[in-house]
Amino acid sequence: MRTPLAVLSAALLVLLAPPLISSGDGSAGGTHIPGLRFMVPNTPGGGYDITARTAAKSAEDADLANNIEVFNLPGAGGTVGLSQLVAERGNGKLAMSMGLGVVGAVHTNHAPSSLADTTPIARLTEEPDIVVVAKNSKYRTFDQLLADWRKKPHALPVGGGSSPGGPDHMAPMLMAKAAGIAPKTVNYIAYDGGGELLASVLGGKVAFGVSGIGEYLDQIKSGDLRVLAVTSAERPKGLDAPTLKESGLDVTFTNWRGIVAPPGLSDSERDKLTGLIAKLHASQEWKDAVKRNQWTDAYLTGEDFGRFLDAQDKRVDTVLKELGL
């Protein structure tokens, strides 16, 4: 009796095993990382936050992973989160959403850790910045705003969701320089992410704000925010606002966002994270999200992304020096 029972048990295991292995947890594709966490180094509602939560949801919807935890650790333009990430050496279950803002914050905050201390995983997206005002602002066009800004730069505070050196700071500084305004006279107020900035723009605490398109699409569609200009070379689809070049300023500027991990990962841990992001990037769920948020695909991985980070670090340093900042 024992032999037939053993054969029957083995047959049942063979029949049952495949559904258990491919039950929507990403195991079949080698992407499932139990306990994976995405750190967001600024407050909820900003570009890093939206990117991380969109990536996590898209990965889960595409059955590449499940129960990815997204948490916020704000402070010092993202360098608090960066320091924590670097301290988590060898942790293959942690990744951080980041971008140009963290590169700049490392310089202006003289942070002890830099992105060179991390494991580069992938650059995901690019998007232009936008110049926005509240619906009750007196400024209906960018030309009106620019005329007043030129007269009294310090009297018109501009808010951005990044520390000095970040994209929301660099964009208005480049705008000011092109407009003949000394960057040092610009009254820039830094907020820890687009969520904090939004409240100040709507509340009239700043004359105008500079941030990414994807962060404020809902407020633009509802009419709570008015877009006066975009920093891209061409007008984005569905956005009725001139480029800076159309407004007479020879400036084009784009922001980017990506993912890095702690240092000291094993090859298998690094490959698992990179593999997950590769399959995410190829998924229809992610492609739909990129289109919905009006992002531009800017996928770049591994050593290529590492070289890009190094180049961006040098670029930010050069621009800050050129602007006298």
mmCIF file of C-alpha atoms in Angstrom:
data_model
loop_
_atom_site.group_PDB
_atom_site.id
_atom_site.type_symbol
_atom_site.label_atom_id
_atom_site.label_comp_id
_atom_site.label_asym_id
_atom_site.label_seq_id
_atom_site.Cartn_x
_atom_site.Cartn_y
_atom_site.Cartn_z
ATOM 1 C CA MET A 1 0.000 0.000 0.000
ATOM 2 C CA ARG A 2 2.883 2.383 0.754
ATOM 3 C CA THR A 3 4.209 2.414 -2.809
ATOM 4 C CA PRO A 4 0.907 3.379 -4.546
ATOM 5 C CA LEU A 5 0.321 6.090 -1.920
ATOM 6 C CA ALA A 6 3.794 7.495 -2.438
ATOM 7 C CA VAL A 7 3.274 7.560 -6.205
ATOM 8 C CA LEU A 8 -0.106 9.249 -5.766
ATOM 9 C CA SER A 9 1.367 11.891 -3.421
ATOM 10 C CA ALA A 10 4.185 12.663 -5.846
ATOM 11 C CA ALA A 11 1.710 13.030 -8.708
ATOM 12 C CA LEU A 12 -0.417 15.433 -6.676
ATOM 13 C CA LEU A 13 2.644 17.552 -5.863
ATOM 14 C CA VAL A 14 3.525 17.804 -9.546
ATOM 15 C CA LEU A 15 -0.011 18.891 -10.374
ATOM 16 C CA LEU A 16 -0.236 21.413 -7.552
ATOM 17 C CA ALA A 17 3.226 22.956 -7.755
ATOM 18 C CA PRO A 18 2.888 25.114 -10.910
ATOM 19 C CA PRO A 19 -0.129 27.165 -9.700
ATOM 20 C CA LEU A 20 1.587 27.768 -6.358
ATOM 21 C CA ILE A 21 4.768 29.004 -8.022
ATOM 22 C CA SER A 22 3.001 31.419 -10.372
ATOM 23 C CA SER A 23 0.278 32.702 -8.091
ATOM 24 C CA GLY A 24 0.771 36.380 -8.877
ATOM 25 C CA ASP A 25 3.730 37.052 -6.567
ATOM 26 C CA GLY A 26 6.298 37.538 -9.325
ATOM 27 C CA SER A 27 8.155 34.346 -8.437
ATOM 28 C CA ALA A 28 7.927 32.830 -11.910
ATOM 29 C CA GLY A 29 9.742 35.792 -13.449
ATOM 30 C CA GLY A 30 12.306 35.990 -10.645
ATOM 31 C CA THR A 31 11.069 39.416 -9.595
ATOM 32 C CA HIS A 32 9.450 38.671 -6.252
ATOM 33 C CA ILE A 33 11.374 40.239 -3.338
ATOM 34 C CA PRO A 34 9.545 39.507 -0.074
ATOM 35 C CA GLY A 35 9.515 42.512 2.242
ATOM 36 C CA LEU A 36 10.597 45.005 -0.449
ATOM 37 C CA ARG A 37 10.359 48.649 0.688
ATOM 38 C CA PHE A 38 10.529 51.863 -1.346
ATOM 39 C CA MET A 39 11.840 54.882 0.558
ATOM 40 C CA VAL A 40 10.653 58.348 -0.457
ATOM 41 C CA PRO A 41 13.133 60.987 0.778
ATOM 42 C CA ASN A 42 10.593 63.806 0.962
ATOM 43 C CA THR A 43 7.004 64.449 2.039
ATOM 44 C CA PRO A 44 3.893 62.854 0.488
ATOM 45 C CA GLY A 45 2.578 64.375 -2.725
ATOM 46 C CA GLY A 46 5.906 65.214 -4.341
ATOM 47 C CA GLY A 47 7.486 63.774 -7.473
ATOM 48 C CA TYR A 48 9.519 61.110 -5.684
ATOM 49 C CA ASP A 49 6.430 60.054 -3.748
ATOM 50 C CA ILE A 50 4.227 59.830 -6.847
ATOM 51 C CA THR A 51 6.944 57.935 -8.729
ATOM 52 C CA ALA A 52 7.480 55.401 -5.939
ATOM 53 C CA ARG A 53 3.775 54.770 -5.337
ATOM 54 C CA THR A 54 3.070 54.532 -9.064
ATOM 55 C CA ALA A 55 5.935 52.065 -9.522
ATOM 56 C CA ALA A 56 4.790 49.945 -6.574
ATOM 57 C CA LYS A 57 1.178 49.822 -7.751
ATOM 58 C CA SER A 58 2.144 49.111 -11.364
ATOM 59 C CA ALA A 59 4.437 46.269 -10.257
ATOM 60 C CA GLU A 60 1.668 44.747 -8.162
ATOM 61 C CA ASP A 61 -0.961 45.189 -10.886
ATOM 62 C CA ALA A 62 1.401 43.484 -13.346
ATOM 63 C CA ASP A 63 1.874 40.545 -10.910
ATOM 64 C CA LEU A 64 5.585 41.279 -10.597
ATOM 65 C CA ALA A 65 5.488 41.781 -6.832
ATOM 66 C CA ASN A 66 3.087 42.193 -3.970
ATOM 67 C CA ASN A 67 2.841 44.181 -0.754
ATOM 68 C CA ILE A 68 5.607 46.648 -1.590
ATOM 69 C CA GLU A 69 5.780 49.102 1.306
ATOM 70 C CA VAL A 70 6.238 52.768 0.377
ATOM 71 C CA PHE A 71 7.299 55.052 3.233
ATOM 72 C CA ASN A 72 8.426 58.668 3.566
ATOM 73 C CA LEU A 73 11.618 59.812 5.287
ATOM 74 C CA PRO A 74 11.851 63.549 4.516
ATOM 75 C CA GLY A 75 14.518 66.048 5.424
ATOM 76 C CA ALA A 76 17.262 68.266 3.977
ATOM 77 C CA GLY A 77 16.164 67.940 0.366
ATOM 78 C CA GLY A 78 16.369 64.163 0.404
ATOM 79 C CA THR A 79 19.785 63.816 2.032
ATOM 80 C CA VAL A 80 18.338 62.494 5.304
ATOM 81 C CA GLY A 81 16.852 59.595 3.355
ATOM 82 C CA LEU A 82 20.056 59.212 1.368
ATOM 83 C CA SER A 83 22.126 58.906 4.556
ATOM 84 C CA GLN A 84 19.745 56.266 5.878
ATOM 85 C CA LEU A 85 19.928 54.345 2.605
ATOM 86 C CA VAL A 86 23.726 54.318 2.680
ATOM 87 C CA ALA A 87 23.627 53.149 6.317
ATOM 88 C CA GLU A 88 21.512 50.138 5.228
ATOM 89 C CA ARG A 89 24.538 48.562 3.559
ATOM 90 C CA GLY A 90 23.814 45.117 2.097
ATOM 91 C CA ASN A 91 20.017 45.458 2.425
ATOM 92 C CA GLY A 92 18.648 44.036 -0.828
ATOM 93 C CA LYS A 93 15.058 44.687 0.212
ATOM 94 C CA LEU A 94 15.297 48.484 0.230
ATOM 95 C CA ALA A 95 15.305 50.973 -2.655
ATOM 96 C CA MET A 96 14.933 54.751 -2.793
ATOM 97 C CA SER A 97 13.039 56.930 -5.243
ATOM 98 C CA MET A 98 15.192 59.916 -6.164
ATOM 99 C CA GLY A 99 16.188 62.358 -8.868
ATOM 100 C CA LEU A 100 18.011 65.563 -9.736
ATOM 101 C CA GLY A 101 16.846 67.180 -6.498
ATOM 102 C CA VAL A 102 18.913 64.808 -4.387
ATOM 103 C CA VAL A 103 21.979 65.506 -6.544
ATOM 104 C CA GLY A 104 21.630 69.229 -5.844
ATOM 105 C CA ALA A 105 20.843 68.789 -2.153
ATOM 106 C CA VAL A 106 24.061 66.837 -1.626
ATOM 107 C CA HIS A 107 25.998 69.902 -2.839
ATOM 108 C CA THR A 108 24.079 72.650 -1.061
ATOM 109 C CA ASN A 109 23.687 70.771 2.228
ATOM 110 C CA HIS A 110 27.280 69.472 2.223
ATOM 111 C CA ALA A 111 25.844 66.014 2.900
ATOM 112 C CA PRO A 112 28.203 63.325 4.239
ATOM 113 C CA SER A 113 26.860 60.779 1.735
ATOM 114 C CA SER A 114 26.462 61.108 -2.011
ATOM 115 C CA LEU A 115 24.812 59.072 -4.748
ATOM 116 C CA ALA A 116 28.242 57.632 -5.546
ATOM 117 C CA ASP A 117 27.835 55.697 -2.275
ATOM 118 C CA THR A 118 24.681 53.928 -3.498
ATOM 119 C CA THR A 119 23.956 51.081 -5.900
ATOM 120 C CA PRO A 120 22.429 52.596 -9.071
ATOM 121 C CA ILE A 121 19.387 50.631 -10.241
ATOM 122 C CA ALA A 122 17.608 52.630 -12.950
ATOM 123 C CA ARG A 123 16.616 56.014 -14.265
ATOM 124 C CA LEU A 124 12.918 55.846 -15.092
ATOM 125 C CA THR A 125 11.425 59.100 -16.339
ATOM 126 C CA GLU A 126 11.969 62.683 -17.402
ATOM 127 C CA GLU A 127 9.557 65.601 -17.291
ATOM 128 C CA PRO A 128 9.718 69.372 -17.690
ATOM 129 C CA ASP A 129 8.980 71.829 -14.921
ATOM 130 C CA ILE A 130 6.024 74.184 -15.034
ATOM 131 C CA VAL A 131 5.485 77.710 -13.740
ATOM 132 C CA VAL A 132 2.186 77.792 -11.841
ATOM 133 C CA VAL A 133 0.039 80.276 -9.929
ATOM 134 C CA ALA A 134 -3.195 79.933 -7.986
ATOM 135 C CA LYS A 135 -6.457 80.481 -9.848
ATOM 136 C CA ASN A 136 -7.009 83.801 -8.034
ATOM 137 C CA SER A 137 -3.557 85.157 -8.931
ATOM 138 C CA LYS A 138 -3.448 88.457 -10.786
ATOM 139 C CA TYR A 139 -1.044 86.914 -13.276
ATOM 140 C CA ARG A 140 -2.847 85.563 -16.313
ATOM 141 C CA THR A 141 0.232 85.200 -18.537
ATOM 142 C CA PHE A 142 3.938 84.543 -18.070
ATOM 143 C CA ASP A 143 4.730 87.903 -19.702
ATOM 144 C CA GLN A 144 2.828 89.701 -16.930
ATOM 145 C CA LEU A 145 4.690 87.761 -14.255
ATOM 146 C CA LEU A 146 8.065 88.305 -15.932
ATOM 147 C CA ALA A 147 7.513 92.079 -16.180
ATOM 148 C CA ASP A 148 6.956 92.379 -12.409
ATOM 149 C CA TRP A 149 9.751 89.913 -11.613
ATOM 150 C CA ARG A 150 12.227 91.999 -13.578
ATOM 151 C CA LYS A 151 11.220 95.176 -11.724
ATOM 152 C CA LYS A 152 11.473 93.775 -8.197
ATOM 153 C CA PRO A 153 12.892 90.247 -8.111
ATOM 154 C CA HIS A 154 12.994 89.958 -4.330
ATOM 155 C CA ALA A 155 9.378 91.119 -3.988
ATOM 156 C CA LEU A 156 8.071 88.074 -5.863
ATOM 157 C CA PRO A 157 8.908 84.939 -3.870
ATOM 158 C CA VAL A 158 9.136 81.792 -5.965
ATOM 159 C CA GLY A 159 8.530 78.414 -4.361
ATOM 160 C CA GLY A 160 9.985 75.083 -5.373
ATOM 161 C CA GLY A 161 9.707 71.541 -4.098
ATOM 162 C CA SER A 162 13.457 70.991 -3.884
ATOM 163 C CA SER A 163 16.453 72.346 -2.001
ATOM 164 C CA PRO A 164 18.842 74.793 -3.650
ATOM 165 C CA GLY A 165 20.624 72.913 -6.415
ATOM 166 C CA GLY A 166 17.554 70.809 -7.164
ATOM 167 C CA PRO A 167 15.403 71.076 -10.309
ATOM 168 C CA ASP A 168 12.751 73.390 -8.881
ATOM 169 C CA HIS A 169 15.539 75.743 -7.794
ATOM 170 C CA MET A 170 17.748 75.506 -10.873
ATOM 171 C CA ALA A 171 14.874 76.127 -13.311
ATOM 172 C CA PRO A 172 13.858 79.574 -11.943
ATOM 173 C CA MET A 173 17.525 80.532 -11.508
ATOM 174 C CA LEU A 174 18.200 79.757 -15.163
ATOM 175 C CA MET A 175 15.015 81.663 -16.039
ATOM 176 C CA ALA A 176 16.210 84.651 -14.007
ATOM 177 C CA LYS A 177 19.639 84.666 -15.639
ATOM 178 C CA ALA A 178 18.082 84.534 -19.125
ATOM 179 C CA ALA A 179 15.753 87.405 -18.162
ATOM 180 C CA GLY A 180 18.624 89.603 -16.985
ATOM 181 C CA ILE A 181 17.821 89.093 -13.291
ATOM 182 C CA ALA A 182 20.782 88.376 -11.003
ATOM 183 C CA PRO A 183 20.149 84.900 -9.561
ATOM 184 C CA LYS A 184 21.323 86.055 -6.114
ATOM 185 C CA THR A 185 18.419 88.549 -6.003
ATOM 186 C CA VAL A 186 15.792 85.843 -6.536
ATOM 187 C CA ASN A 187 13.700 85.158 -3.433
ATOM 188 C CA TYR A 188 13.573 81.360 -3.628
ATOM 189 C CA ILE A 189 11.682 79.472 -0.906
ATOM 190 C CA ALA A 190 12.444 75.745 -0.701
ATOM 191 C CA TYR A 191 9.775 73.221 0.282
ATOM 192 C CA ASP A 192 10.322 69.552 1.006
ATOM 193 C CA GLY A 193 8.481 68.231 -2.010
ATOM 194 C CA GLY A 194 5.627 69.274 -4.266
ATOM 195 C CA GLY A 195 2.988 68.511 -1.632
ATOM 196 C CA GLU A 196 4.236 71.232 0.717
ATOM 197 C CA LEU A 197 4.739 73.635 -2.192
ATOM 198 C CA LEU A 198 1.166 73.163 -3.415
ATOM 199 C CA ALA A 199 -0.326 74.462 -0.160
ATOM 200 C CA SER A 200 1.824 77.602 -0.357
ATOM 201 C CA VAL A 201 0.941 78.310 -3.988
ATOM 202 C CA LEU A 202 -2.788 77.862 -3.336
ATOM 203 C CA GLY A 203 -2.522 79.931 -0.153
ATOM 204 C CA GLY A 204 -0.734 82.801 -1.871
ATOM 205 C CA LYS A 205 2.419 82.497 0.245
ATOM 206 C CA VAL A 206 4.533 82.595 -2.927
ATOM 207 C CA ALA A 207 3.962 84.636 -6.085
ATOM 208 C CA PHE A 208 4.504 81.555 -8.224
ATOM 209 C CA GLY A 209 5.701 77.993 -7.978
ATOM 210 C CA VAL A 210 7.962 75.793 -10.083
ATOM 211 C CA SER A 211 7.404 72.035 -10.082
ATOM 212 C CA GLY A 212 6.928 68.965 -12.278
ATOM 213 C CA ILE A 213 3.860 68.488 -14.452
ATOM 214 C CA GLY A 214 2.898 65.103 -12.999
ATOM 215 C CA GLU A 215 2.620 66.461 -9.463
ATOM 216 C CA TYR A 216 -0.150 68.948 -10.244
ATOM 217 C CA LEU A 217 -2.208 67.459 -13.061
ATOM 218 C CA ASP A 218 -5.323 67.127 -10.901
ATOM 219 C CA GLN A 219 -5.138 70.751 -9.698
ATOM 220 C CA ILE A 220 -4.525 71.985 -13.240
ATOM 221 C CA LYS A 221 -7.515 70.039 -14.571
ATOM 222 C CA SER A 222 -9.750 71.286 -11.753
ATOM 223 C CA GLY A 223 -8.730 74.882 -12.392
ATOM 224 C CA ASP A 224 -7.183 75.448 -8.963
ATOM 225 C CA LEU A 225 -3.804 76.067 -10.614
ATOM 226 C CA ARG A 226 -2.992 78.041 -13.733
ATOM 227 C CA VAL A 227 0.065 77.069 -15.785
ATOM 228 C CA LEU A 228 1.911 80.100 -17.165
ATOM 229 C CA ALA A 229 4.865 78.382 -18.851
ATOM 230 C CA VAL A 230 6.673 75.075 -19.330
ATOM 231 C CA THR A 231 10.439 74.500 -19.379
ATOM 232 C CA SER A 232 10.387 71.892 -22.175
ATOM 233 C CA ALA A 233 11.479 72.542 -25.750
ATOM 234 C CA GLU A 234 7.912 71.925 -26.987
ATOM 235 C CA ARG A 235 4.467 72.310 -25.466
ATOM 236 C CA PRO A 236 3.314 69.082 -23.777
ATOM 237 C CA LYS A 237 0.133 67.583 -25.204
ATOM 238 C CA GLY A 238 -3.004 68.750 -23.465
ATOM 239 C CA LEU A 239 -1.306 71.648 -21.665
ATOM 240 C CA ASP A 240 -2.230 75.119 -22.889
ATOM 241 C CA ALA A 241 0.894 77.022 -21.869
ATOM 242 C CA PRO A 242 3.836 78.488 -23.810
ATOM 243 C CA THR A 243 7.405 77.256 -23.535
ATOM 244 C CA LEU A 244 9.972 79.608 -22.009
ATOM 245 C CA LYS A 245 11.487 80.040 -25.469
ATOM 246 C CA GLU A 246 8.111 81.141 -26.820
ATOM 247 C CA SER A 247 8.067 83.680 -23.990
ATOM 248 C CA GLY A 248 11.447 85.095 -24.973
ATOM 249 C CA LEU A 249 13.747 83.233 -22.557
ATOM 250 C CA ASP A 250 16.395 80.972 -24.086
ATOM 251 C CA VAL A 251 15.920 78.204 -21.504
ATOM 252 C CA THR A 252 14.991 74.532 -21.766
ATOM 253 C CA PHE A 253 15.106 72.304 -18.716
ATOM 254 C CA THR A 254 13.992 68.788 -17.795
ATOM 255 C CA ASN A 255 13.964 66.902 -14.511
ATOM 256 C CA TRP A 256 14.479 63.140 -14.150
ATOM 257 C CA ARG A 257 13.726 60.478 -11.530
ATOM 258 C CA GLY A 258 15.059 57.042 -10.796
ATOM 259 C CA ILE A 259 15.832 54.395 -8.194
ATOM 260 C CA VAL A 260 18.960 53.605 -6.190
ATOM 261 C CA ALA A 261 19.644 50.953 -3.548
ATOM 262 C CA PRO A 262 22.023 50.631 -0.584
ATOM 263 C CA PRO A 263 25.711 49.921 -1.159
ATOM 264 C CA GLY A 264 27.234 46.493 -0.631
ATOM 265 C CA LEU A 265 24.584 44.399 -2.372
ATOM 266 C CA SER A 266 25.512 40.964 -3.643
ATOM 267 C CA ASP A 267 25.363 40.437 -7.405
ATOM 268 C CA SER A 268 22.178 38.397 -7.024
ATOM 269 C CA GLU A 269 20.476 41.068 -4.889
ATOM 270 C CA ARG A 270 21.405 43.812 -7.337
ATOM 271 C CA ASP A 271 20.293 41.720 -10.317
ATOM 272 C CA LYS A 272 16.981 40.915 -8.633
ATOM 273 C CA LEU A 273 16.190 44.593 -8.089
ATOM 274 C CA THR A 274 17.325 45.520 -11.599
ATOM 275 C CA GLY A 275 15.306 42.629 -13.026
ATOM 276 C CA LEU A 276 12.159 43.764 -11.228
ATOM 277 C CA ILE A 277 12.511 47.302 -12.590
ATOM 278 C CA ALA A 278 13.252 45.949 -16.090
ATOM 279 C CA LYS A 279 10.019 43.932 -16.106
ATOM 280 C CA LEU A 280 8.157 46.876 -14.596
ATOM 281 C CA HIS A 281 9.446 49.132 -17.376
ATOM 282 C CA ALA A 282 8.260 46.619 -20.000
ATOM 283 C CA SER A 283 4.795 46.215 -18.463
ATOM 284 C CA GLN A 284 1.680 47.788 -19.943
ATOM 285 C CA GLU A 285 0.690 48.940 -16.455
ATOM 286 C CA TRP A 286 3.810 51.108 -16.195
ATOM 287 C CA LYS A 287 3.508 52.388 -19.776
ATOM 288 C CA ASP A 288 -0.053 53.477 -19.049
ATOM 289 C CA ALA A 289 1.086 55.241 -15.868
ATOM 290 C CA VAL A 290 3.865 57.083 -17.709
ATOM 291 C CA LYS A 291 1.365 58.331 -20.278
ATOM 292 C CA ARG A 292 -1.194 59.259 -17.632
ATOM 293 C CA ASN A 293 1.329 61.357 -15.682
ATOM 294 C CA GLN A 294 2.723 62.958 -18.867
ATOM 295 C CA TRP A 295 6.199 61.640 -18.076
ATOM 296 C CA THR A 296 8.762 60.802 -20.753
ATOM 297 C CA ASP A 297 10.339 57.368 -20.702
ATOM 298 C CA ALA A 298 14.049 57.743 -19.860
ATOM 299 C CA TYR A 299 14.974 54.176 -18.949
ATOM 300 C CA LEU A 300 18.653 53.633 -18.136
ATOM 301 C CA THR A 301 20.106 50.938 -15.886
ATOM 302 C CA GLY A 302 23.157 49.691 -14.043
ATOM 303 C CA GLU A 303 26.595 51.076 -14.897
ATOM 304 C CA ASP A 304 25.145 53.398 -17.555
ATOM 305 C CA PHE A 305 22.906 54.939 -14.913
ATOM 306 C CA GLY A 306 25.895 55.184 -12.569
ATOM 307 C CA ARG A 307 27.870 57.146 -15.183
ATOM 308 C CA PHE A 308 24.831 59.371 -15.742
ATOM 309 C CA LEU A 309 24.673 60.125 -11.989
ATOM 310 C CA ASP A 310 28.343 61.080 -11.991
ATOM 311 C CA ALA A 311 27.809 63.408 -14.967
ATOM 312 C CA GLN A 312 24.779 65.004 -13.291
ATOM 313 C CA ASP A 313 26.799 65.622 -10.129
ATOM 314 C CA LYS A 314 29.437 67.498 -12.134
ATOM 315 C CA ARG A 315 26.763 69.414 -14.080
ATOM 316 C CA VAL A 316 25.010 70.640 -10.937
ATOM 317 C CA ASP A 317 28.314 71.780 -9.460
ATOM 318 C CA THR A 318 29.145 73.680 -12.649
ATOM 319 C CA VAL A 319 25.724 75.346 -12.929
ATOM 320 C CA LEU A 320 25.713 76.449 -9.287
ATOM 321 C CA LYS A 321 29.143 78.031 -9.755
ATOM 322 C CA GLU A 322 28.094 79.724 -13.004
ATOM 323 C CA LEU A 323 25.031 81.183 -11.257
ATOM 324 C CA GLY A 324 27.163 82.401 -8.374
ATOM 325 C CA LEU A 325 25.259 80.205 -5.948
#
